[in-house]
Structures are given as structure tokens and as C-alpha cells.
Amino acid sequence: MSNDKYPNLDFSEIENKVVNAFNEFDLAGKRILAVIPDNTRTAPIDIMFRLFYRHYIKNVKALDFMVALGTHPLLNMDQKLKRIGVTLKDYNELYSKIKIMNHRWDIPETFIKIGSLSKGEISELTSGILNEGVDITINRTIFNYDKLLILGPVFPHEIAGFSGSNKYLFPGIGGWDFIDTTHWLGALVTNMNIIGIKDTPVRRLIDRARDFIDMEIVYFNIVMHKNDIKGLFIGNNRLAWEKAVELSSKVNIQYIDKPIKNVLSIPSEKYDDFWTASKGVYKLEPIVEDGGNIIVYAPNVKEFSYTHGKIIDRVGFHIKDYFLANFDRFKNESPTVLAHCALVKGQGEYRNSVEYPRINIHLSTGIDKERCKKVNIGYINPKKIDVEKYKNNDDYFVVENAGEILYRLS
């Protein structure tokens, strides 16, 4: 994949865009909340933090940041400072008036209801895939501010099609019911039919939910390729995100001539549980031939999910048709967790009470063999993985730092 015709943005270009946005979107004298991703997303939040401080702080009533965790683990102070790229000493001496907040998804009082989607509207938006209404809730803290700035990268995504924009609201700082709805919808459609597609049923629901927030939102849509900044598209409507999707499609999707039998996926070490490291499965599933294998090599990963691990231990990894056929057994479990387990397992068929996944997923992580067996996923001892030997083996396709580049068949 060549990116020669998609040059990196230099610092002065980024700075000019940030400065121009201040005037274009009337930020002077306002209370500003910037919503940012956690450390599992590659984005130059450190650069943007300094630019916002340099050009905004003296001319606004408040400038604070909230980490859009969805249901990811809360960040401690060191992790927050890592995200914004400052030391504790510098924060205390220079930036202490700026709040760096976690989205406290773990506290019910965090949320306030802002609207509802009827089953009829959901059916229309999802082309009949879902027919249940849902309440829309969001972190009430946002209403202490005059404007929201959404700051995050736009990558191919297994549930929304592409990340970015309103996805940092829902699920980023949104409530559980709507997260359950969108994730289960994504599982029903399947990763293969969503990832890397701009217009998806999930994206339509997310964008509709944004309509219930009665305040201006300015989107800073960033396009990354690895650690390079390829684009920054700023706007207060969908158009800026669409431009980011167009560029991300060019720099973050790699095409392969023919299906691959065996893939060794080595997720980035920024993913510290399998909930996030599973991006190393989603981004590679489309190129694996029927009956093929993805080995996820991530010795640093010791847990299925720090938030949802106990539920995963109960329900296991299965194709969506397995969960649908056994719905009474799983009806009281989290739809978000069921969705994750179905997306990991991938497409397949369920016949005569037996599931037949299209491909096989094997974990070579810090999660032990017995636990993998219990949840219906393959296991390979990570001590037996010699990455260099796999690279030199024509039977394997090795992808390092997997999780953000989508691989597709040409």
C-alpha cells in the first residue's frame, strides 16, 4: 500500500486548521468540552491538546477534556496524562485548570435521558433488522458546557463501518441501552458486511441519536496511517466526517489478490485485553479463506475483557446464529457482550444444533488453554510462536501492529 500521494500534514497545517476553527465556530467566551479517545486509539491527542491550550485557553470560559471510554476501563492519572502527552509536573504547573475526566459509565447517575427511538423508526433505519425501541441517554456532564468538540481518528470499524464523529458520543459517552442496541445490530449484520463501509445501519442509528443533543458539536476528524497524520477535517456536520472516511478508505484499507489460508495477527501492544485486541481479528477476517485460520499472537493480553470478562466466561464465543437459536439461554446476558463474542467468532452456519464457523480463531496470548477451551475458542501456546519463522513460512501471512489497517480482497 503506497501512501506517496497522500502526504502527511505538517504541524503548521494542523495549527492553522485549529486556529481557523476557533473563529469559524464562534468558540470565544464559551465553555468548551473536548471529547477524546482513550489510549487504544492512535491519534495525535498530545499535539491537539497543546494547540487547544495555546490558541483557545485565554479566550474561552472553560476548556476541559473527557475520555470517551464507552465501557472500557477507567484511566488512572498516569494514563490520562499519557493520552494528552504531558508529565505530572507540567500538568500541575501549567495545565491544572483543565479537567481531564473519565466518562464514568460505571455510575448510573452519570446518565440523563435525552430522547427515544421508537421501534418503527429503528426498523426503518435498520431496514427491518431490528424492531425494538430504545431510550437514548448520555453523560449529563456535557450540558455544563456551551459547545462540544469531538476529537478522534476515523478508521474502518467492525460495528459502525467507520469510527469517528458521533461514535465518540455513542457509545463513547452514551448509555448502556443504546450501546446494547447498536452492538447487537452490528453482530446481526456481521463484521464482514459492515467494516470499511460508510453507510451502515449502526451508523444511521448513531447519527440519529446525535439529533437529541441540543447544542452545537464541532468535529475534529483525524485520519491516521500508522503514526502519520494524513488528514484533519473540521466541521459541525456530517460532511467533515465523510471527507475523513474518503481519505481513510484510501490509506487504511489494503487489498490482497487472493484469499489467505493462515494469518498470524500480532495486535498492537496498546490493546491490553482481548476486547480491544480483537481488532486484530476483525481487520483480517475478510481475507481469510473458508476453513482458514487467524492466530492472534498477543502475549501481553492476560484477560478477555477487564470490564466484561466474567460474562464472556459464561457465554463463550459463538456465531450469531448459535446465540439466536439458543436465545432463551442468553436472553438475560448483555447484548453488547454477546455481540463481541459473535463478531470474534465470525460468520458461519448453525445446523442440527452444531455451529460451523467459516474460519477458525486461535488465541496465543496470556490467557490459558483451559479458559480458552471453556469459551469455545482455539489456543496455541505463545511460547511456541516464533514470529520470524512464521514470516519466512509461505503458508502464513503475518501482520504486525494489527488492529487499524483493514485487509480486503481486491
Coordinates of C-alpha atoms in Angstrom, one line a residue:
M1 CA 0.0 0.0 0.0
S2 CA 1.6 3.2 -1.1
N3 CA 0.8 6.5 0.6
D4 CA 3.1 8.7 -1.5
K5 CA 0.1 10.6 -3.0
Y6 CA -1.3 11.2 0.5
P7 CA 1.3 13.3 2.2
N8 CA 1.4 13.9 5.9
L9 CA 0.0 17.0 7.4
D10 CA 2.8 19.2 8.9
F11 CA 2.4 20.9 12.2
S12 CA 1.7 24.4 10.6
E13 CA -1.2 23.0 8.6
I14 CA -2.7 21.4 11.7
E15 CA -2.2 24.6 13.7
N16 CA -3.8 26.7 11.0
K17 CA -6.9 24.5 11.0
V18 CA -7.2 24.6 14.7
V19 CA -6.9 28.4 14.7
N20 CA -9.4 28.9 11.9
A21 CA -11.9 26.6 13.7
F22 CA -11.9 28.9 16.7
N23 CA -13.3 31.8 14.7
E24 CA -15.4 29.8 12.3
F25 CA -17.4 28.1 15.1
D26 CA -17.6 31.0 17.5
L27 CA -15.8 29.4 20.4
A28 CA -14.7 32.7 22.1
G29 CA -16.1 33.2 25.6
K30 CA -17.7 29.7 25.6
R31 CA -17.4 26.8 28.0
I32 CA -15.8 24.0 25.9
L33 CA -15.7 20.3 26.4
A34 CA -13.4 18.2 24.2
V35 CA -14.3 14.5 23.9
I36 CA -11.2 12.4 23.2
P37 CA -10.5 8.7 22.7
D38 CA -8.6 6.5 25.2
N39 CA -5.1 5.1 24.7
T40 CA -6.4 2.2 22.5
R41 CA -6.9 4.6 19.5
T42 CA -4.0 6.0 17.6
A43 CA -4.4 9.8 17.4
P44 CA -2.3 12.9 18.0
I45 CA -4.2 14.0 21.1
D46 CA -1.0 15.3 22.6
I47 CA -0.5 17.7 19.7
M48 CA -4.1 18.8 19.7
F49 CA -4.1 19.3 23.4
R50 CA -1.2 21.7 23.2
L51 CA -2.7 23.6 20.2
F52 CA -6.0 23.9 22.0
Y53 CA -4.2 25.2 25.1
R54 CA -2.1 27.6 23.1
H55 CA -4.9 29.1 21.0
Y56 CA -8.1 28.6 23.0
I57 CA -7.5 28.7 26.7
K58 CA -7.1 32.5 27.1
N59 CA -10.3 33.2 25.1
V60 CA -12.8 30.7 26.5
K61 CA -14.5 30.4 29.9
A62 CA -13.5 26.8 30.3
L63 CA -11.7 24.1 28.3
D64 CA -11.9 20.6 29.7
F65 CA -11.5 17.1 28.3
M66 CA -13.5 13.9 28.7
V67 CA -12.2 10.5 27.7
A68 CA -14.8 8.6 25.6
L69 CA -14.5 5.2 27.2
G70 CA -17.7 3.5 26.1
T71 CA -17.3 0.6 28.5
H72 CA -13.5 0.5 28.5
P73 CA -11.7 0.6 31.9
L74 CA -11.3 3.9 33.6
L75 CA -8.0 5.7 33.1
N76 CA -5.8 6.5 36.1
M77 CA -4.0 9.8 36.2
D78 CA -0.8 8.4 34.6
Q79 CA -2.9 7.1 31.7
K80 CA -4.8 10.3 31.3
L81 CA -1.5 12.3 31.2
K82 CA -0.1 9.8 28.6
R83 CA -3.1 10.4 26.4
I84 CA -2.6 14.2 26.4
G85 CA 1.2 13.9 26.3
V86 CA 2.2 15.8 29.4
T87 CA 4.1 15.0 32.6
L88 CA 2.5 15.3 36.0
K89 CA 4.9 18.1 36.8
D90 CA 3.8 20.1 33.7
Y91 CA 0.2 19.3 34.3
N92 CA 0.4 20.7 37.9
E93 CA 2.4 23.7 36.9
L94 CA 0.8 24.7 33.5
Y95 CA -2.4 22.9 32.9
S96 CA -4.1 22.3 36.2
K97 CA -7.1 24.5 35.4
I98 CA -8.0 22.0 32.7
K99 CA -10.0 19.0 33.8
I100 CA -9.2 15.6 32.3
M101 CA -12.3 13.5 33.1
N102 CA -13.2 9.8 32.6
H103 CA -16.6 9.1 31.2
R104 CA -18.0 7.4 34.3
W105 CA -20.0 4.7 32.6
D106 CA -19.8 2.7 35.8
I107 CA -22.1 5.1 37.7
P108 CA -25.8 5.1 36.8
E109 CA -26.2 8.7 37.9
T110 CA -23.8 9.7 35.1
F111 CA -26.6 9.5 32.5
I112 CA -29.5 11.6 31.6
K113 CA -32.3 10.6 29.1
I114 CA -32.3 12.9 26.0
G115 CA -34.8 11.1 23.8
S116 CA -36.2 7.8 22.5
L117 CA -36.2 5.9 19.2
S118 CA -39.5 4.1 18.5
K119 CA -39.4 0.5 17.2
G120 CA -40.9 1.8 14.0
E121 CA -38.1 4.3 13.4
I122 CA -35.4 1.8 14.4
S123 CA -37.0 -0.7 11.9
E124 CA -36.8 1.9 9.2
L125 CA -33.2 3.0 10.0
T126 CA -32.1 -0.7 10.1
S127 CA -34.0 -1.9 7.1
G128 CA -36.1 -4.2 9.4
I129 CA -33.2 -5.9 11.1
L130 CA -34.2 -4.6 14.5
N131 CA -37.7 -3.8 15.6
E132 CA -37.4 -2.7 19.2
G133 CA -37.5 0.9 20.6
V134 CA -34.7 2.2 22.8
D135 CA -34.1 5.2 25.1
I136 CA -31.1 7.4 24.4
T137 CA -29.1 8.5 27.4
I138 CA -25.8 10.4 27.6
N139 CA -23.3 11.7 30.1
R140 CA -25.1 14.6 31.7
T141 CA -21.8 16.5 32.2
I142 CA -21.9 17.7 28.6
F143 CA -24.8 20.1 29.5
N144 CA -22.5 22.0 31.8
Y145 CA -20.8 23.3 28.6
D146 CA -21.8 25.5 25.6
K147 CA -20.1 23.5 22.9
L148 CA -18.7 20.1 22.4
L149 CA -15.5 19.4 20.4
I150 CA -15.3 15.7 19.2
L151 CA -11.6 14.9 18.6
G152 CA -10.7 11.5 17.3
P153 CA -9.5 9.3 14.4
V154 CA -11.5 7.8 11.6
F155 CA -10.7 4.1 11.0
P156 CA -12.6 1.2 9.4
H157 CA -14.7 -0.2 12.3
E158 CA -16.3 -3.6 12.9
I159 CA -19.6 -2.3 14.2
A160 CA -20.1 1.2 12.8
G161 CA -18.4 0.8 9.4
F162 CA -16.0 3.6 10.2
S163 CA -15.3 5.2 13.5
G164 CA -15.1 8.9 14.4
S165 CA -17.6 11.7 14.6
N166 CA -20.8 10.8 16.5
K167 CA -19.3 7.4 17.5
Y168 CA -17.4 9.3 20.3
L169 CA -20.8 10.2 21.7
F170 CA -22.5 6.8 21.1
P171 CA -21.0 4.6 22.6
G172 CA -18.2 6.9 23.6
I173 CA -20.1 8.8 26.4
G174 CA -23.5 7.2 25.8
G175 CA -25.7 5.0 28.0
W176 CA -25.9 1.2 28.2
D177 CA -29.2 0.6 26.5
F178 CA -28.2 2.3 23.2
I179 CA -24.8 0.6 23.3
D180 CA -26.5 -2.7 23.6
T181 CA -28.8 -1.9 20.7
T182 CA -26.0 -0.8 18.3
H183 CA -23.6 -3.6 19.2
W184 CA -26.2 -6.3 18.8
L185 CA -27.2 -4.8 15.5
G186 CA -23.6 -4.9 14.4
A187 CA -23.4 -8.6 15.3
L188 CA -26.6 -9.3 13.3
V189 CA -25.2 -7.7 10.2
T190 CA -21.7 -9.2 10.9
N191 CA -18.3 -7.6 10.6
M192 CA -17.7 -8.8 7.0
N193 CA -20.8 -6.8 5.9
I194 CA -20.1 -3.7 7.9
I195 CA -16.4 -3.0 8.3
G196 CA -15.0 -0.3 6.0
I197 CA -18.5 0.7 4.7
K198 CA -19.6 4.3 5.1
D199 CA -23.4 3.9 5.3
T200 CA -24.4 1.2 7.7
P201 CA -27.5 0.5 9.9
V202 CA -25.4 1.2 13.0
R203 CA -24.0 4.5 11.7
R204 CA -27.6 5.6 10.9
L205 CA -28.7 4.9 14.5
I206 CA -25.7 6.7 15.9
D207 CA -26.2 9.8 13.7
R208 CA -29.9 9.8 14.5
A209 CA -29.2 9.7 18.3
R210 CA -27.0 12.8 17.9
D211 CA -30.1 14.8 16.9
F212 CA -31.3 14.6 20.5
I213 CA -28.4 16.7 21.8
D214 CA -29.4 20.4 21.6
M215 CA -26.0 22.0 21.3
E216 CA -23.5 22.7 18.6
I217 CA -20.9 20.0 18.1
V218 CA -17.7 20.6 16.2
Y219 CA -16.0 17.5 14.9
F220 CA -12.2 17.3 14.5
N221 CA -12.0 14.2 12.3
I222 CA -8.4 12.9 12.1
V223 CA -7.1 10.5 9.5
M224 CA -4.1 8.5 10.6
H225 CA -2.0 5.9 8.8
K226 CA 0.1 4.1 11.4
N227 CA 1.6 7.1 13.3
D228 CA 1.4 9.6 10.4
I229 CA -1.3 12.3 10.3
K230 CA -2.8 12.2 6.8
G231 CA -5.8 14.5 7.3
L232 CA -7.8 16.7 9.7
F233 CA -11.3 17.5 8.6
I234 CA -13.2 20.0 10.8
G235 CA -16.8 20.8 10.7
N236 CA -20.1 20.9 12.5
N237 CA -21.9 18.4 10.3
R238 CA -21.6 15.0 8.7
L239 CA -19.7 16.4 5.6
A240 CA -16.3 16.7 7.5
W241 CA -16.6 13.0 8.6
E242 CA -17.5 11.9 5.1
K243 CA -14.3 13.6 3.8
A244 CA -12.3 11.8 6.5
V245 CA -13.9 8.5 5.5
E246 CA -12.9 9.0 1.9
L247 CA -9.3 9.5 2.8
S248 CA -9.2 6.8 5.5
S249 CA -10.6 4.4 2.9
K250 CA -7.5 5.1 0.7
V251 CA -4.8 4.9 3.4
N252 CA -6.2 2.4 5.8
I253 CA -7.6 -0.4 3.6
Q254 CA -5.1 -2.7 2.0
Y255 CA -6.1 -5.1 -0.8
I256 CA -4.9 -8.7 -1.2
D257 CA -5.1 -10.6 -4.5
K258 CA -6.3 -13.9 -3.2
P259 CA -7.7 -15.4 0.0
I260 CA -5.2 -16.4 2.7
K261 CA -5.3 -19.8 4.4
N262 CA -3.4 -18.9 7.6
V263 CA -2.9 -15.5 9.2
L264 CA -0.7 -14.6 12.2
S265 CA -2.2 -11.4 13.6
I266 CA 0.0 -9.5 16.0
P267 CA -2.1 -6.8 17.5
S268 CA -0.6 -3.5 18.7
E269 CA 0.5 -3.7 22.3
K270 CA -1.7 -0.7 23.1
Y271 CA -4.5 -3.2 23.3
D272 CA -4.3 -4.7 26.8
D273 CA -7.2 -7.1 26.8
F274 CA -8.8 -9.2 24.1
W275 CA -11.9 -6.9 24.0
T276 CA -9.7 -4.4 22.2
A277 CA -7.0 -6.7 20.7
S278 CA -9.9 -8.5 18.8
K279 CA -9.5 -5.7 16.3
G280 CA -6.6 -7.9 15.1
V281 CA -9.3 -10.4 14.1
Y282 CA -11.9 -8.1 12.6
K283 CA -9.4 -6.3 10.3
L284 CA -8.2 -9.6 8.8
E285 CA -11.3 -11.7 8.7
P286 CA -12.2 -10.6 5.1
I287 CA -9.1 -12.0 3.5
V288 CA -9.2 -15.5 5.2
E289 CA -10.4 -18.3 3.0
D290 CA -13.2 -20.6 4.2
G291 CA -11.8 -23.1 6.7
G292 CA -8.8 -20.8 7.2
N293 CA -7.2 -19.7 10.5
I294 CA -6.4 -16.5 12.3
I295 CA -3.8 -16.8 15.1
V296 CA -3.9 -13.8 17.5
Y297 CA -0.4 -13.6 19.0
A298 CA -0.5 -11.2 21.9
P299 CA 1.4 -12.5 25.0
N300 CA 0.7 -9.2 26.8
V301 CA -3.0 -9.9 26.8
K302 CA -4.0 -11.6 30.0
E303 CA -7.8 -11.1 30.0
F304 CA -10.7 -11.4 27.7
S305 CA -12.1 -8.1 29.0
Y306 CA -11.3 -6.2 32.1
T307 CA -14.9 -5.0 32.1
H308 CA -16.8 -7.9 30.7
G309 CA -14.6 -10.9 31.3
K310 CA -16.9 -12.8 33.7
I311 CA -19.8 -12.6 31.2
I312 CA -17.5 -13.9 28.4
D313 CA -16.6 -16.8 30.6
R314 CA -20.3 -17.6 31.0
V315 CA -21.4 -17.3 27.4
G316 CA -18.4 -18.2 25.3
F317 CA -17.6 -17.3 21.7
H318 CA -20.2 -18.4 19.2
I319 CA -21.5 -17.4 15.8
K320 CA -24.6 -15.2 15.9
D321 CA -26.9 -18.0 14.7
Y322 CA -25.9 -20.0 17.7
F323 CA -27.0 -17.2 20.0
L324 CA -30.2 -16.7 18.1
A325 CA -31.1 -20.4 18.2
N326 CA -30.4 -20.5 21.9
F327 CA -31.9 -17.1 22.8
D328 CA -33.8 -18.3 25.9
R329 CA -30.5 -19.3 27.4
F330 CA -28.8 -16.0 26.7
K331 CA -31.7 -13.5 26.9
N332 CA -30.6 -12.1 30.2
E333 CA -27.0 -11.6 29.2
S334 CA -25.5 -8.3 27.9
P335 CA -26.3 -7.9 24.2
T336 CA -23.0 -5.9 23.9
V337 CA -21.0 -8.9 25.2
L338 CA -22.9 -11.3 23.0
A339 CA -22.2 -9.1 20.1
H340 CA -18.5 -9.1 20.8
C341 CA -18.4 -12.9 21.1
A342 CA -20.3 -13.3 17.9
L343 CA -18.1 -10.8 16.0
V344 CA -15.0 -12.6 17.1
K345 CA -16.3 -16.0 16.0
G346 CA -17.3 -14.5 12.7
Q347 CA -19.7 -15.7 10.1
G348 CA -20.9 -19.3 9.9
E349 CA -23.8 -21.7 9.9
Y350 CA -25.8 -23.4 12.7
R351 CA -27.3 -26.8 11.6
N352 CA -28.7 -29.6 13.7
S353 CA -27.6 -27.9 17.0
V354 CA -24.0 -27.7 15.7
E355 CA -22.2 -24.4 14.8
Y356 CA -19.9 -24.3 11.8
P357 CA -17.8 -21.1 11.8
R358 CA -16.5 -20.0 8.5
I359 CA -13.0 -19.6 9.9
N360 CA -11.1 -20.7 13.0
I361 CA -9.8 -18.2 15.6
H362 CA -6.9 -19.2 17.9
L363 CA -5.6 -17.2 20.8
S364 CA -1.9 -17.2 21.5
T365 CA -2.0 -14.9 24.5
G366 CA -1.5 -14.8 28.2
I367 CA -5.0 -16.4 28.6
D368 CA -4.5 -20.1 29.4
K369 CA -5.6 -23.1 27.4
E370 CA -8.3 -24.3 29.8
R371 CA -10.0 -21.0 29.8
C372 CA -9.9 -20.7 26.0
K373 CA -11.4 -24.2 25.7
K374 CA -14.2 -23.3 28.1
V375 CA -15.2 -20.4 26.0
N376 CA -15.0 -22.2 22.6
I377 CA -12.0 -20.6 21.1
G378 CA -8.7 -22.1 19.9
Y379 CA -5.5 -21.9 21.8
I380 CA -1.8 -22.0 20.9
N381 CA 0.9 -21.8 23.4
P382 CA 2.6 -18.4 22.8
K383 CA 6.0 -19.9 23.8
K384 CA 5.7 -22.0 20.6
I385 CA 5.3 -19.0 18.4
D386 CA 8.5 -17.9 16.6
V387 CA 7.4 -14.8 14.7
E388 CA 10.5 -14.8 12.4
K389 CA 9.8 -18.4 11.4
Y390 CA 6.2 -17.5 10.6
K391 CA 7.4 -14.6 8.5
N392 CA 9.6 -17.0 6.5
N393 CA 6.8 -19.6 6.1
D394 CA 4.9 -19.2 2.8
D395 CA 1.9 -20.8 4.4
Y396 CA 1.4 -17.8 6.7
F397 CA 0.5 -14.2 6.2
V398 CA 1.9 -12.2 9.1
V399 CA 0.5 -8.8 10.1
E400 CA 2.3 -6.8 12.8
N401 CA 0.6 -4.0 14.7
A402 CA -2.7 -5.4 13.6
G403 CA -5.9 -3.6 14.5
E404 CA -6.2 -0.4 12.4
I405 CA -5.5 -1.3 8.8
L406 CA -8.3 -3.3 7.2
Y407 CA -7.4 -6.0 4.8
R408 CA -9.7 -6.9 1.9
L409 CA -9.7 -9.0 -1.2
S410 CA -9.3 -7.0 -4.4

